[in-house]
């Protein structure tokens, strides 16, 4: 646990810590009986406007395997290669064309 805490602090110092809105949402999430507040706060978060900074790790389980992708300058690192889009990484994992941000849970599916 100590190593995880130290690793988080090093990453937060290097790449930036949680923003104030997310901290508020997390505090509301741990307070008892605040499910309506949590829903209201999370509805305000627009996932499409979140910028991925170099060093961020995206994970996705697919067919029983965990896949980790690192955001790097100019693209995304996966299995020793650099891809210019998440959609290309998703294709490398699945063999099927996907919306990359949606595949990695960064964007919700459109509701019809």
Coordinates of C-alpha atoms in Angstrom, one line a residue:
X1 CA 0.0 0.0 0.0
X2 CA 2.9 2.4 0.8
X3 CA 4.4 1.8 -2.7
X4 CA 1.0 2.6 -4.3
X5 CA 0.7 5.8 -2.3
X6 CA 4.2 6.9 -3.2
X7 CA 3.7 6.0 -6.9
X8 CA 0.5 8.1 -6.9
X9 CA 2.2 11.1 -5.3
X10 CA 5.1 10.9 -7.8
X11 CA 2.7 10.8 -10.7
X12 CA 0.5 13.6 -9.3
X13 CA 3.6 15.8 -8.9
X14 CA 4.8 15.0 -12.4
X15 CA 1.5 15.1 -14.3
X16 CA -0.9 17.0 -12.1
X17 CA -3.3 15.9 -9.4
X18 CA -7.1 15.5 -9.4
X19 CA -9.1 18.6 -10.3
X20 CA -11.4 20.3 -7.8
X21 CA -14.6 19.0 -9.4
X22 CA -13.5 15.4 -9.3
X23 CA -12.4 15.7 -5.7
X24 CA -15.8 17.1 -4.8
X25 CA -17.5 14.2 -6.6
X26 CA -15.3 11.6 -4.8
X27 CA -16.1 13.2 -1.4
X28 CA -19.8 13.1 -2.2
X29 CA -19.5 9.5 -3.2
X30 CA -18.2 8.4 0.2
X31 CA -20.8 10.3 2.2
X32 CA -23.7 8.1 3.3
X33 CA -27.0 8.6 1.5
X34 CA -25.9 11.0 -1.2
X35 CA -26.8 9.0 -4.4
X36 CA -28.9 11.9 -5.8
X37 CA -26.0 14.3 -5.2
X38 CA -23.6 11.9 -6.9
X39 CA -25.8 11.6 -9.9
X40 CA -26.1 15.4 -10.2
X41 CA -22.3 15.9 -9.9
X42 CA -21.4 13.2 -12.4
X43 CA -23.9 14.5 -14.9
X44 CA -21.9 17.7 -15.0
X45 CA -18.8 15.9 -16.0
X46 CA -18.5 15.9 -19.8
X47 CA -16.2 13.0 -20.6
X48 CA -15.6 14.1 -24.1
X49 CA -13.8 17.2 -22.9
X50 CA -11.3 15.4 -20.8
X51 CA -7.7 15.7 -22.1
X52 CA -5.5 12.7 -21.8
X53 CA -2.0 13.7 -20.6
X54 CA 1.2 11.8 -21.5
X55 CA 1.8 9.2 -18.8
X56 CA -1.9 8.3 -18.3
X57 CA -2.6 4.6 -18.5
X58 CA -5.9 3.2 -20.0
X59 CA -6.9 -0.3 -19.3
X60 CA -9.5 -2.6 -20.9
X61 CA -10.3 -6.2 -20.4
X62 CA -11.0 -8.0 -23.6
X63 CA -11.5 -11.7 -24.1
X64 CA -10.1 -12.5 -20.6
X65 CA -7.0 -10.4 -21.1
X66 CA -6.1 -7.0 -19.5
X67 CA -4.7 -4.6 -22.1
X68 CA -2.8 -1.5 -20.9
X69 CA -2.3 1.5 -23.2
X70 CA -0.1 4.5 -22.2
X71 CA -0.7 8.0 -23.5
X72 CA 2.5 9.3 -25.0
X73 CA 3.4 12.5 -26.9
X74 CA 1.9 12.1 -30.3
X75 CA -0.2 9.0 -29.7
X76 CA -0.7 5.9 -27.6
X77 CA 1.8 3.2 -26.7
X78 CA 0.7 -0.4 -26.9
X79 CA 2.8 -3.6 -27.0
X80 CA 5.9 -1.7 -28.1
X81 CA 4.2 0.2 -30.9
X82 CA 2.9 3.8 -31.1
X83 CA -0.5 4.4 -32.6
X84 CA -1.9 7.8 -33.5
X85 CA -5.4 7.0 -32.4
X86 CA -7.3 5.0 -29.8
X87 CA -9.4 3.5 -32.5
X88 CA -6.3 1.9 -34.1
X89 CA -5.3 0.5 -30.7
X90 CA -8.8 -0.9 -30.3
X91 CA -8.5 -2.5 -33.7
X92 CA -5.1 -4.0 -32.8
X93 CA -6.7 -5.6 -29.7
X94 CA -10.0 -6.8 -31.3
X95 CA -9.5 -7.0 -35.0
X96 CA -12.7 -5.0 -35.4
X97 CA -13.2 -1.3 -36.0
X98 CA -14.2 0.5 -32.9
X99 CA -14.6 4.1 -31.7
X100 CA -11.5 4.1 -29.6
X101 CA -12.6 6.5 -26.8
X102 CA -15.8 4.4 -26.5
X103 CA -13.9 1.1 -26.4
X104 CA -11.8 2.4 -23.5
X105 CA -14.8 3.8 -21.6
X106 CA -13.9 7.5 -22.2
X107 CA -17.2 8.2 -24.0
X108 CA -20.6 6.7 -23.4
X109 CA -22.6 5.1 -26.2
X110 CA -25.3 7.4 -27.7
X111 CA -28.7 6.7 -26.4
X112 CA -31.4 6.3 -29.1

